[in-house]
PDB file of N, CA, C and O in Angstrom:
ATOM      1  N   MET A 277     294.800 -36.012  98.617  1.00  0.00           N
ATOM      2  CA  MET A 277     293.747 -36.968  98.900  1.00  0.00           C
ATOM      3  C   MET A 277     294.056 -37.737 100.181  1.00  0.00           C
ATOM      4  O   MET A 277     293.159 -38.021 100.952  1.00  0.00           O
ATOM      5  N   ASP A 278     295.304 -38.055 100.385  1.00  0.00           N
ATOM      6  CA  ASP A 278     295.713 -38.797 101.571  1.00  0.00           C
ATOM      7  C   ASP A 278     295.470 -37.980 102.846  1.00  0.00           C
ATOM      8  O   ASP A 278     295.056 -38.527 103.865  1.00  0.00           O
ATOM      9  N   GLN A 279     295.731 -36.683 102.751  1.00  0.00           N
ATOM     10  CA  GLN A 279     295.547 -35.822 103.911  1.00  0.00           C
ATOM     11  C   GLN A 279     294.068 -35.702 104.280  1.00  0.00           C
ATOM     12  O   GLN A 279     293.728 -35.611 105.461  1.00  0.00           O
ATOM     13  N   GLN A 280     293.207 -35.705 103.292  1.00  0.00           N
ATOM     14  CA  GLN A 280     291.775 -35.596 103.558  1.00  0.00           C
ATOM     15  C   GLN A 280     291.253 -36.835 104.293  1.00  0.00           C
ATOM     16  O   GLN A 280     290.410 -36.728 105.188  1.00  0.00           O
ATOM     17  N   ILE A 281     291.751 -37.992 103.930  1.00  0.00           N
ATOM     18  CA  ILE A 281     291.338 -39.233 104.583  1.00  0.00           C
ATOM     19  C   ILE A 281     291.816 -39.242 106.030  1.00  0.00           C
ATOM     20  O   ILE A 281     291.067 -39.602 106.946  1.00  0.00           O
ATOM     21  N   VAL A 282     293.041 -38.812 106.263  1.00  0.00           N
ATOM     22  CA  VAL A 282     293.581 -38.750 107.625  1.00  0.00           C
ATOM     23  C   VAL A 282     292.790 -37.743 108.452  1.00  0.00           C
ATOM     24  O   VAL A 282     292.443 -38.005 109.609  1.00  0.00           O
ATOM     25  N   LEU A 283     292.491 -36.593 107.871  1.00  0.00           N
ATOM     26  CA  LEU A 283     291.723 -35.577 108.565  1.00  0.00           C
ATOM     27  C   LEU A 283     290.315 -36.079 108.881  1.00  0.00           C
ATOM     28  O   LEU A 283     289.805 -35.884 109.992  1.00  0.00           O
ATOM     29  N   ALA A 284     289.661 -36.754 107.951  1.00  0.00           N
ATOM     30  CA  ALA A 284     288.326 -37.287 108.166  1.00  0.00           C
ATOM     31  C   ALA A 284     288.337 -38.367 109.256  1.00  0.00           C
ATOM     32  O   ALA A 284     287.463 -38.385 110.136  1.00  0.00           O
ATOM     33  N   ALA A 285     289.318 -39.241 109.225  1.00  0.00           N
ATOM     34  CA  ALA A 285     289.415 -40.297 110.230  1.00  0.00           C
ATOM     35  C   ALA A 285     289.682 -39.711 111.613  1.00  0.00           C
ATOM     36  O   ALA A 285     289.092 -40.149 112.622  1.00  0.00           O
ATOM     37  N   THR A 286     290.546 -38.720 111.663  1.00  0.00           N
ATOM     38  CA  THR A 286     290.847 -38.072 112.941  1.00  0.00           C
ATOM     39  C   THR A 286     289.620 -37.353 113.488  1.00  0.00           C
ATOM     40  O   THR A 286     289.316 -37.422 114.686  1.00  0.00           O
ATOM     41  N   SER A 287     288.902 -36.660 112.615  1.00  0.00           N
ATOM     42  CA  SER A 287     287.685 -35.956 113.036  1.00  0.00           C
ATOM     43  C   SER A 287     286.631 -36.940 113.532  1.00  0.00           C
ATOM     44  O   SER A 287     285.973 -36.698 114.556  1.00  0.00           O
ATOM     45  N   LEU A 288     286.449 -38.035 112.834  1.00  0.00           N
ATOM     46  CA  LEU A 288     285.483 -39.044 113.239  1.00  0.00           C
ATOM     47  C   LEU A 288     285.855 -39.655 114.584  1.00  0.00           C
ATOM     48  O   LEU A 288     284.997 -39.850 115.448  1.00  0.00           O
ATOM     49  N   THR A 289     287.131 -39.913 114.783  1.00  0.00           N
ATOM     50  CA  THR A 289     287.598 -40.447 116.062  1.00  0.00           C
ATOM     51  C   THR A 289     287.367 -39.438 117.187  1.00  0.00           C
ATOM     52  O   THR A 289     286.916 -39.802 118.283  1.00  0.00           O
ATOM     53  N   ALA A 290     287.657 -38.177 116.924  1.00  0.00           N
ATOM     54  CA  ALA A 290     287.456 -37.140 117.944  1.00  0.00           C
ATOM     55  C   ALA A 290     285.982 -37.011 118.305  1.00  0.00           C
ATOM     56  O   ALA A 290     285.631 -36.893 119.484  1.00  0.00           O
ATOM     57  N   ILE A 291     285.110 -37.055 117.306  1.00  0.00           N
ATOM     58  CA  ILE A 291     283.670 -36.961 117.561  1.00  0.00           C
ATOM     59  C   ILE A 291     283.200 -38.167 118.375  1.00  0.00           C
ATOM     60  O   ILE A 291     282.395 -38.030 119.303  1.00  0.00           O
ATOM     61  N   ALA A 292     283.714 -39.348 118.044  1.00  0.00           N
ATOM     62  CA  ALA A 292     283.339 -40.550 118.783  1.00  0.00           C
ATOM     63  C   ALA A 292     283.800 -40.462 120.238  1.00  0.00           C
ATOM     64  O   ALA A 292     283.058 -40.837 121.160  1.00  0.00           O
ATOM     65  N   ILE A 293     284.999 -39.952 120.477  1.00  0.00           N
ATOM     66  CA  ILE A 293     285.511 -39.813 121.844  1.00  0.00           C
ATOM     67  C   ILE A 293     284.671 -38.814 122.632  1.00  0.00           C
ATOM     68  O   ILE A 293     284.311 -39.059 123.789  1.00  0.00           O
ATOM     69  N   VAL A 294     284.339 -37.685 122.024  1.00  0.00           N
ATOM     70  CA  VAL A 294     283.525 -36.677 122.703  1.00  0.00           C
ATOM     71  C   VAL A 294     282.127 -37.229 122.992  1.00  0.00           C
ATOM     72  O   VAL A 294     281.583 -37.026 124.091  1.00  0.00           O
ATOM     73  N   ALA A 295     281.545 -37.949 122.040  1.00  0.00           N
ATOM     74  CA  ALA A 295     280.215 -38.520 122.242  1.00  0.00           C
ATOM     75  C   ALA A 295     280.242 -39.556 123.368  1.00  0.00           C
ATOM     76  O   ALA A 295     279.342 -39.598 124.217  1.00  0.00           O
ATOM     77  N   PHE A 296     281.279 -40.385 123.406  1.00  0.00           N
ATOM     78  CA  PHE A 296     281.407 -41.397 124.449  1.00  0.00           C
ATOM     79  C   PHE A 296     281.575 -40.739 125.818  1.00  0.00           C
ATOM     80  O   PHE A 296     280.935 -41.141 126.792  1.00  0.00           O
ATOM     81  N   ALA A 297     282.399 -39.712 125.900  1.00  0.00           N
ATOM     82  CA  ALA A 297     282.608 -39.014 127.174  1.00  0.00           C
ATOM     83  C   ALA A 297     281.326 -38.330 127.631  1.00  0.00           C
ATOM     84  O   ALA A 297     280.988 -38.350 128.822  1.00  0.00           O
ATOM     85  N   THR A 298     280.599 -37.738 126.710  1.00  0.00           N
ATOM     86  CA  THR A 298     279.331 -37.087 127.053  1.00  0.00           C
ATOM     87  C   THR A 298     278.316 -38.116 127.539  1.00  0.00           C
ATOM     88  O   THR A 298     277.605 -37.876 128.522  1.00  0.00           O
ATOM     89  N   LEU A 299     278.255 -39.262 126.876  1.00  0.00           N
ATOM     90  CA  LEU A 299     277.333 -40.318 127.286  1.00  0.00           C
ATOM     91  C   LEU A 299     277.671 -40.828 128.678  1.00  0.00           C
ATOM     92  O   LEU A 299     276.786 -41.016 129.512  1.00  0.00           O
ATOM     93  N   ARG A 300     278.948 -41.036 128.954  1.00  0.00           N
ATOM     94  CA  ARG A 300     279.360 -41.489 130.287  1.00  0.00           C
ATOM     95  C   ARG A 300     279.018 -40.441 131.350  1.00  0.00           C
ATOM     96  O   ARG A 300     278.583 -40.783 132.449  1.00  0.00           O
ATOM     97  N   GLY A 301     279.218 -39.183 131.026  1.00  0.00           N
ATOM     98  CA  GLY A 301     278.870 -38.117 131.956  1.00  0.00           C
ATOM     99  C   GLY A 301     277.379 -38.075 132.229  1.00  0.00           C
ATOM    100  O   GLY A 301     276.947 -37.905 133.373  1.00  0.00           O
ATOM    101  N   TRP A 302     276.576 -38.226 131.200  1.00  0.00           N
ATOM    102  CA  TRP A 302     275.120 -38.234 131.348  1.00  0.00           C
ATOM    103  C   TRP A 302     274.668 -39.406 132.217  1.00  0.00           C
ATOM    104  O   TRP A 302     273.831 -39.245 133.107  1.00  0.00           O
ATOM    105  N   GLN A 303     275.234 -40.591 131.966  1.00  0.00           N
ATOM    106  CA  GLN A 303     274.880 -41.761 132.766  1.00  0.00           C
ATOM    107  C   GLN A 303     275.300 -41.571 134.223  1.00  0.00           C
ATOM    108  O   GLN A 303     274.568 -41.947 135.146  1.00  0.00           O
ATOM    109  N   GLY A 304     276.438 -40.978 134.442  1.00  0.00           N
ATOM    110  CA  GLY A 304     276.888 -40.700 135.799  1.00  0.00           C
ATOM    111  C   GLY A 304     275.978 -39.710 136.502  1.00  0.00           C
ATOM    112  O   GLY A 304     275.655 -39.877 137.685  1.00  0.00           O
ATOM    113  N   TRP A 305     275.540 -38.684 135.790  1.00  0.00           N
ATOM    114  CA  TRP A 305     274.650 -37.689 136.368  1.00  0.00           C
ATOM    115  C   TRP A 305     273.309 -38.325 136.734  1.00  0.00           C
ATOM    116  O   TRP A 305     272.759 -38.055 137.799  1.00  0.00           O
ATOM    117  N   LEU A 306     272.791 -39.177 135.827  1.00  0.00           N
ATOM    118  CA  LEU A 306     271.534 -39.864 136.119  1.00  0.00           C
ATOM    119  C   LEU A 306     271.671 -40.784 137.326  1.00  0.00           C
ATOM    120  O   LEU A 306     270.775 -40.854 138.174  1.00  0.00           O
ATOM    121  N   ALA A 307     272.788 -41.490 137.431  1.00  0.00           N
ATOM    122  CA  ALA A 307     273.020 -42.361 138.587  1.00  0.00           C
ATOM    123  C   ALA A 307     273.095 -41.540 139.872  1.00  0.00           C
ATOM    124  O   ALA A 307     272.572 -41.948 140.914  1.00  0.00           O
ATOM    125  N   LEU A 308     273.736 -40.383 139.809  1.00  0.00           N
ATOM    126  CA  LEU A 308     273.822 -39.510 140.976  1.00  0.00           C
ATOM    127  C   LEU A 308     272.440 -39.049 141.413  1.00  0.00           C
ATOM    128  O   LEU A 308     272.105 -39.085 142.607  1.00  0.00           O
ATOM    129  N   LYS A 309     271.620 -38.605 140.472  1.00  0.00           N
ATOM    130  CA  LYS A 309     270.285 -38.140 140.809  1.00  0.00           C
ATOM    131  C   LYS A 309     269.430 -39.281 141.358  1.00  0.00           C
ATOM    132  O   LYS A 309     268.646 -39.097 142.295  1.00  0.00           O
ATOM    133  N   GLU A 310     269.567 -40.470 140.799  1.00  0.00           N
ATOM    134  CA  GLU A 310     268.824 -41.622 141.299  1.00  0.00           C
ATOM    135  C   GLU A 310     269.247 -41.939 142.735  1.00  0.00           C
ATOM    136  O   GLU A 310     268.407 -42.208 143.600  1.00  0.00           O
ATOM    137  N   HIS A 311     270.542 -41.875 142.990  1.00  0.00           N
ATOM    138  CA  HIS A 311     271.060 -42.110 144.332  1.00  0.00           C
ATOM    139  C   HIS A 311     270.533 -41.058 145.311  1.00  0.00           C
ATOM    140  O   HIS A 311     270.154 -41.377 146.439  1.00  0.00           O
ATOM    141  N   GLU A 312     270.498 -39.798 144.890  1.00  0.00           N
ATOM    142  CA  GLU A 312     269.984 -38.728 145.745  1.00  0.00           C
ATOM    143  C   GLU A 312     268.510 -38.948 146.067  1.00  0.00           C
ATOM    144  O   GLU A 312     268.080 -38.737 147.206  1.00  0.00           O
ATOM    145  N   LEU A 313     267.728 -39.372 145.075  1.00  0.00           N
ATOM    146  CA  LEU A 313     266.311 -39.625 145.310  1.00  0.00           C
ATOM    147  C   LEU A 313     266.119 -40.790 146.281  1.00  0.00           C
ATOM    148  O   LEU A 313     265.300 -40.710 147.199  1.00  0.00           O
ATOM    149  N   GLU A 314     266.857 -41.875 146.090  1.00  0.00           N
ATOM    150  CA  GLU A 314     266.748 -43.022 146.982  1.00  0.00           C
ATOM    151  C   GLU A 314     267.174 -42.640 148.393  1.00  0.00           C
ATOM    152  O   GLU A 314     266.545 -43.035 149.370  1.00  0.00           O
ATOM    153  N   ARG A 315     268.228 -41.875 148.493  1.00  0.00           N
ATOM    154  CA  ARG A 315     268.730 -41.454 149.807  1.00  0.00           C
ATOM    155  C   ARG A 315     267.712 -40.561 150.502  1.00  0.00           C
ATOM    156  O   ARG A 315     267.482 -40.677 151.701  1.00  0.00           O
ATOM    157  N   GLY A 316     267.080 -39.679 149.739  1.00  0.00           N
ATOM    158  CA  GLY A 316     266.071 -38.797 150.317  1.00  0.00           C
ATOM    159  C   GLY A 316     264.861 -39.558 150.804  1.00  0.00           C
ATOM    160  O   GLY A 316     264.345 -39.293 151.893  1.00  0.00           O
ATOM    161  N   VAL A 317     264.383 -40.517 150.023  1.00  0.00           N
ATOM    162  CA  VAL A 317     263.225 -41.313 150.413  1.00  0.00           C
ATOM    163  C   VAL A 317     263.565 -42.166 151.628  1.00  0.00           C
ATOM    164  O   VAL A 317     262.788 -42.232 152.585  1.00  0.00           O
ATOM    165  N   ASN A 318     264.735 -42.793 151.621  1.00  0.00           N
ATOM    166  CA  ASN A 318     265.134 -43.610 152.758  1.00  0.00           C
ATOM    167  C   ASN A 318     265.328 -42.755 154.000  1.00  0.00           C
ATOM    168  O   ASN A 318     264.985 -43.164 155.103  1.00  0.00           O
ATOM    169  N   HIS A 319     265.867 -41.551 153.820  1.00  0.00           N
ATOM    170  CA  HIS A 319     266.062 -40.650 154.951  1.00  0.00           C
ATOM    171  C   HIS A 319     264.723 -40.255 155.553  1.00  0.00           C
ATOM    172  O   HIS A 319     264.558 -40.218 156.770  1.00  0.00           O
ATOM    173  N   LEU A 320     263.740 -39.969 154.699  1.00  0.00           N
ATOM    174  CA  LEU A 320     262.407 -39.635 155.195  1.00  0.00           C
ATOM    175  C   LEU A 320     261.772 -40.816 155.918  1.00  0.00           C
ATOM    176  O   LEU A 320     261.131 -40.652 156.953  1.00  0.00           O
ATOM    177  N   ARG A 321     261.948 -41.994 155.373  1.00  0.00           N
ATOM    178  CA  ARG A 321     261.376 -43.180 156.015  1.00  0.00           C
ATOM    179  C   ARG A 321     261.990 -43.407 157.389  1.00  0.00           C
ATOM    180  O   ARG A 321     261.294 -43.747 158.333  1.00  0.00           O
ATOM    181  N   GLU A 322     263.304 -43.249 157.484  1.00  0.00           N
ATOM    182  CA  GLU A 322     263.972 -43.458 158.766  1.00  0.00           C
ATOM    183  C   GLU A 322     263.556 -42.398 159.775  1.00  0.00           C
ATOM    184  O   GLU A 322     263.379 -42.682 160.949  1.00  0.00           O
ATOM    185  N   ARG A 323     263.404 -41.164 159.315  1.00  0.00           N
ATOM    186  CA  ARG A 323     263.120 -40.066 160.210  1.00  0.00           C
ATOM    187  C   ARG A 323     261.665 -40.034 160.673  1.00  0.00           C
ATOM    188  O   ARG A 323     261.373 -39.692 161.809  1.00  0.00           O
ATOM    189  N   HIS A 324     260.753 -40.403 159.774  1.00  0.00           N
ATOM    190  CA  HIS A 324     259.343 -40.232 160.086  1.00  0.00           C
ATOM    191  C   HIS A 324     258.566 -41.534 160.195  1.00  0.00           C
ATOM    192  O   HIS A 324     257.345 -41.488 160.237  1.00  0.00           O
ATOM    193  N   SER A 325     259.212 -42.647 160.229  1.00  0.00           N
ATOM    194  CA  SER A 325     258.446 -43.878 160.330  1.00  0.00           C
ATOM    195  C   SER A 325     258.414 -44.326 161.779  1.00  0.00           C
ATOM    196  O   SER A 325     259.302 -44.042 162.563  1.00  0.00           O
ATOM    197  N   GLY A 326     257.394 -44.994 162.106  1.00  0.00           N
ATOM    198  CA  GLY A 326     257.230 -45.485 163.463  1.00  0.00           C
ATOM    199  C   GLY A 326     255.766 -45.507 163.807  1.00  0.00           C
ATOM    200  O   GLY A 326     254.946 -44.849 163.160  1.00  0.00           O
ATOM    201  N   PRO A 327     255.412 -46.227 164.836  1.00  0.00           N
ATOM    202  CA  PRO A 327     254.001 -46.343 165.180  1.00  0.00           C
ATOM    203  C   PRO A 327     253.390 -45.039 165.662  1.00  0.00           C
ATOM    204  O   PRO A 327     252.220 -44.776 165.458  1.00  0.00           O
ATOM    205  N   GLU A 328     254.194 -44.185 166.294  1.00  0.00           N
ATOM    206  CA  GLU A 328     253.627 -42.955 166.840  1.00  0.00           C
ATOM    207  C   GLU A 328     253.594 -41.818 165.840  1.00  0.00           C
ATOM    208  O   GLU A 328     252.819 -40.879 165.976  1.00  0.00           O
ATOM    209  N   THR A 329     254.449 -41.819 164.820  1.00  0.00           N
ATOM    210  CA  THR A 329     254.494 -40.699 163.890  1.00  0.00           C
ATOM    211  C   THR A 329     253.813 -40.993 162.571  1.00  0.00           C
ATOM    212  O   THR A 329     253.438 -40.065 161.862  1.00  0.00           O
ATOM    213  N   GLY A 330     253.656 -42.234 162.185  1.00  0.00           N
ATOM    214  CA  GLY A 330     253.040 -42.564 160.910  1.00  0.00           C
ATOM    215  C   GLY A 330     254.031 -42.397 159.770  1.00  0.00           C
ATOM    216  O   GLY A 330     255.194 -42.077 159.954  1.00  0.00           O
ATOM    217  N   SER A 331     253.573 -42.603 158.592  1.00  0.00           N
ATOM    218  CA  SER A 331     254.434 -42.536 157.419  1.00  0.00           C
ATOM    219  C   SER A 331     254.442 -41.127 156.839  1.00  0.00           C
ATOM    220  O   SER A 331     253.398 -40.535 156.604  1.00  0.00           O
ATOM    221  N   ALA A 332     255.633 -40.605 156.608  1.00  0.00           N
ATOM    222  CA  ALA A 332     255.754 -39.272 156.019  1.00  0.00           C
ATOM    223  C   ALA A 332     255.259 -39.271 154.580  1.00  0.00           C
ATOM    224  O   ALA A 332     254.672 -38.294 154.114  1.00  0.00           O
ATOM    225  N   LEU A 333     255.481 -40.376 153.893  1.00  0.00           N
ATOM    226  CA  LEU A 333     255.021 -40.444 152.505  1.00  0.00           C
ATOM    227  C   LEU A 333     253.498 -40.465 152.435  1.00  0.00           C
ATOM    228  O   LEU A 333     252.900 -39.824 151.573  1.00  0.00           O
ATOM    229  N   GLY A 334     252.875 -41.169 153.340  1.00  0.00           N
ATOM    230  CA  GLY A 334     251.416 -41.193 153.371  1.00  0.00           C
ATOM    231  C   GLY A 334     250.842 -39.823 153.691  1.00  0.00           C
ATOM    232  O   GLY A 334     249.854 -39.398 153.097  1.00  0.00           O
ATOM    233  N   ALA A 335     251.479 -39.139 154.628  1.00  0.00           N
ATOM    234  CA  ALA A 335     251.028 -37.787 154.980  1.00  0.00           C
ATOM    235  C   ALA A 335     251.199 -36.840 153.798  1.00  0.00           C
ATOM    236  O   ALA A 335     250.344 -35.985 153.552  1.00  0.00           O
ATOM    237  N   ALA A 336     252.279 -36.991 153.078  1.00  0.00           N
ATOM    238  CA  ALA A 336     252.509 -36.137 151.912  1.00  0.00           C
ATOM    239  C   ALA A 336     251.453 -36.397 150.842  1.00  0.00           C
ATOM    240  O   ALA A 336     250.958 -35.466 150.204  1.00  0.00           O
ATOM    241  N   ARG A 337     251.090 -37.655 150.647  1.00  0.00           N
ATOM    242  CA  ARG A 337     250.054 -37.979 149.656  1.00  0.00           C
ATOM    243  C   ARG A 337     248.710 -37.397 150.053  1.00  0.00           C
ATOM    244  O   ARG A 337     247.956 -36.901 149.220  1.00  0.00           O
ATOM    245  N   ILE A 338     248.390 -37.474 151.349  1.00  0.00           N
ATOM    246  CA  ILE A 338     247.130 -36.912 151.829  1.00  0.00           C
ATOM    247  C   ILE A 338     247.121 -35.406 151.617  1.00  0.00           C
ATOM    248  O   ILE A 338     246.120 -34.828 151.170  1.00  0.00           O
ATOM    249  N   GLU A 339     248.241 -34.767 151.917  1.00  0.00           N
ATOM    250  CA  GLU A 339     248.327 -33.320 151.739  1.00  0.00           C
ATOM    251  C   GLU A 339     248.164 -32.935 150.271  1.00  0.00           C
ATOM    252  O   GLU A 339     247.474 -31.966 149.947  1.00  0.00           O
ATOM    253  N   ILE A 340     248.778 -33.701 149.388  1.00  0.00           N
ATOM    254  CA  ILE A 340     248.649 -33.422 147.958  1.00  0.00           C
ATOM    255  C   ILE A 340     247.203 -33.599 147.507  1.00  0.00           C
ATOM    256  O   ILE A 340     246.675 -32.783 146.754  1.00  0.00           O
ATOM    257  N   SER A 341     246.536 -34.642 147.978  1.00  0.00           N
ATOM    258  CA  SER A 341     245.138 -34.835 147.579  1.00  0.00           C
ATOM    259  C   SER A 341     244.253 -33.721 148.135  1.00  0.00           C
ATOM    260  O   SER A 341     243.315 -33.286 147.467  1.00  0.00           O
ATOM    261  N   ASP A 342     244.558 -33.236 149.352  1.00  0.00           N
ATOM    262  CA  ASP A 342     243.812 -32.097 149.891  1.00  0.00           C
ATOM    263  C   ASP A 342     244.012 -30.853 149.029  1.00  0.00           C
ATOM    264  O   ASP A 342     243.058 -30.117 148.757  1.00  0.00           O
ATOM    265  N   LEU A 343     245.245 -30.622 148.620  1.00  0.00           N
ATOM    266  CA  LEU A 343     245.518 -29.462 147.771  1.00  0.00           C
ATOM    267  C   LEU A 343     244.811 -29.571 146.428  1.00  0.00           C
ATOM    268  O   LEU A 343     244.275 -28.576 145.915  1.00  0.00           O
ATOM    269  N   LYS A 344     244.774 -30.765 145.868  1.00  0.00           N
ATOM    270  CA  LYS A 344     244.069 -30.961 144.595  1.00  0.00           C
ATOM    271  C   LYS A 344     242.578 -30.685 144.763  1.00  0.00           C
ATOM    272  O   LYS A 344     241.947 -30.093 143.886  1.00  0.00           O
ATOM    273  N   GLU A 345     242.012 -31.128 145.874  1.00  0.00           N
ATOM    274  CA  GLU A 345     240.600 -30.881 146.125  1.00  0.00           C
ATOM    275  C   GLU A 345     240.326 -29.391 146.281  1.00  0.00           C
ATOM    276  O   GLU A 345     239.334 -28.874 145.765  1.00  0.00           O
ATOM    277  N   ARG A 346     241.196 -28.676 146.955  1.00  0.00           N
ATOM    278  CA  ARG A 346     241.039 -27.232 147.090  1.00  0.00           C
ATOM    279  C   ARG A 346     241.101 -26.536 145.735  1.00  0.00           C
ATOM    280  O   ARG A 346     240.346 -25.604 145.457  1.00  0.00           O
ATOM    281  N   ILE A 347     242.008 -27.000 144.893  1.00  0.00           N
ATOM    282  CA  ILE A 347     242.131 -26.419 143.548  1.00  0.00           C
ATOM    283  C   ILE A 347     240.852 -26.668 142.757  1.00  0.00           C
ATOM    284  O   ILE A 347     240.341 -25.771 142.079  1.00  0.00           O
ATOM    285  N   ARG A 348     240.289 -27.883 142.852  1.00  0.00           N
ATOM    286  CA  ARG A 348     239.036 -28.182 142.155  1.00  0.00           C
ATOM    287  C   ARG A 348     237.915 -27.253 142.626  1.00  0.00           C
ATOM    288  O   ARG A 348     237.132 -26.752 141.827  1.00  0.00           O
ATOM    289  N   LYS A 349     237.845 -27.031 143.938  1.00  0.00           N
ATOM    290  CA  LYS A 349     236.803 -26.152 144.471  1.00  0.00           C
ATOM    291  C   LYS A 349     236.992 -24.718 143.985  1.00  0.00           C
ATOM    292  O   LYS A 349     236.034 -24.048 143.614  1.00  0.00           O
ATOM    293  N   LEU A 350     238.237 -24.243 143.991  1.00  0.00           N
ATOM    294  CA  LEU A 350     238.504 -22.887 143.521  1.00  0.00           C
ATOM    295  C   LEU A 350     238.192 -22.733 142.038  1.00  0.00           C
ATOM    296  O   LEU A 350     237.657 -21.711 141.606  1.00  0.00           O
ATOM    297  N   GLU A 351     238.512 -23.754 141.242  1.00  0.00           N
ATOM    298  CA  GLU A 351     238.188 -23.714 139.821  1.00  0.00           C
ATOM    299  C   GLU A 351     236.671 -23.704 139.617  1.00  0.00           C
ATOM    300  O   GLU A 351     236.155 -23.015 138.730  1.00  0.00           O
ATOM    301  N   ALA A 352     235.951 -24.461 140.440  1.00  0.00           N
ATOM    302  CA  ALA A 352     234.503 -24.475 140.323  1.00  0.00           C
ATOM    303  C   ALA A 352     233.922 -23.110 140.684  1.00  0.00           C
ATOM    304  O   ALA A 352     232.996 -22.619 140.022  1.00  0.00           O
ATOM    305  N   ILE A 353     234.455 -22.490 141.732  1.00  0.00           N
ATOM    306  CA  ILE A 353     233.999 -21.161 142.121  1.00  0.00           C
ATOM    307  C   ILE A 353     234.285 -20.169 141.004  1.00  0.00           C
ATOM    308  O   ILE A 353     233.457 -19.325 140.671  1.00  0.00           O
ATOM    309  N   ALA A 354     235.460 -20.270 140.418  1.00  0.00           N
ATOM    310  CA  ALA A 354     235.850 -19.339 139.352  1.00  0.00           C
ATOM    311  C   ALA A 354     234.981 -19.493 138.117  1.00  0.00           C
ATOM    312  O   ALA A 354     234.680 -18.515 137.430  1.00  0.00           O
ATOM    313  N   SER A 355     234.550 -20.715 137.836  1.00  0.00           N
ATOM    314  CA  SER A 355     233.723 -20.920 136.641  1.00  0.00           C
ATOM    315  C   SER A 355     232.246 -20.712 136.915  1.00  0.00           C
ATOM    316  O   SER A 355     231.424 -20.761 136.008  1.00  0.00           O
ATOM    317  N   GLY A 356     231.872 -20.496 138.185  1.00  0.00           N
ATOM    318  CA  GLY A 356     230.487 -20.216 138.518  1.00  0.00           C
ATOM    319  C   GLY A 356     229.655 -21.433 138.797  1.00  0.00           C
ATOM    320  O   GLY A 356     228.426 -21.361 138.869  1.00  0.00           O
ATOM    321  N   VAL A 357     230.267 -22.596 138.961  1.00  0.00           N
ATOM    322  CA  VAL A 357     229.538 -23.816 139.242  1.00  0.00           C
ATOM    323  C   VAL A 357     229.255 -23.872 140.733  1.00  0.00           C
ATOM    324  O   VAL A 357     230.113 -23.613 141.571  1.00  0.00           O
ATOM    325  N   ASP A 358     228.027 -24.227 141.089  1.00  0.00           N
ATOM    326  CA  ASP A 358     227.642 -24.317 142.501  1.00  0.00           C
ATOM    327  C   ASP A 358     227.981 -25.711 143.021  1.00  0.00           C
ATOM    328  O   ASP A 358     227.603 -26.715 142.423  1.00  0.00           O
ATOM    329  N   LEU A 359     228.718 -25.770 144.107  1.00  0.00           N
ATOM    330  CA  LEU A 359     229.065 -27.045 144.719  1.00  0.00           C
ATOM    331  C   LEU A 359     227.973 -27.414 145.668  1.00  0.00           C
ATOM    332  O   LEU A 359     227.786 -28.171 146.391  1.00  0.00           O
TER     333      LEU A 359
END
């Protein structure tokens, strides 16, 4: 009976250590990805901002809205709706 309690306590401790290490790794990975996203956005702002070039983010949004409009038109053509 004594050995079972020691084994159970050891197993529980090992599971807790593995869970804690996994959680720390996950948080670190999320922080890394957040840092990469911030760095990418800041890099784009530095590279493409200015009075003569305009905002790269604004241009990207316009391009995305144009693509969405094209998709809507293609879907309408495919379904037989007259624009």
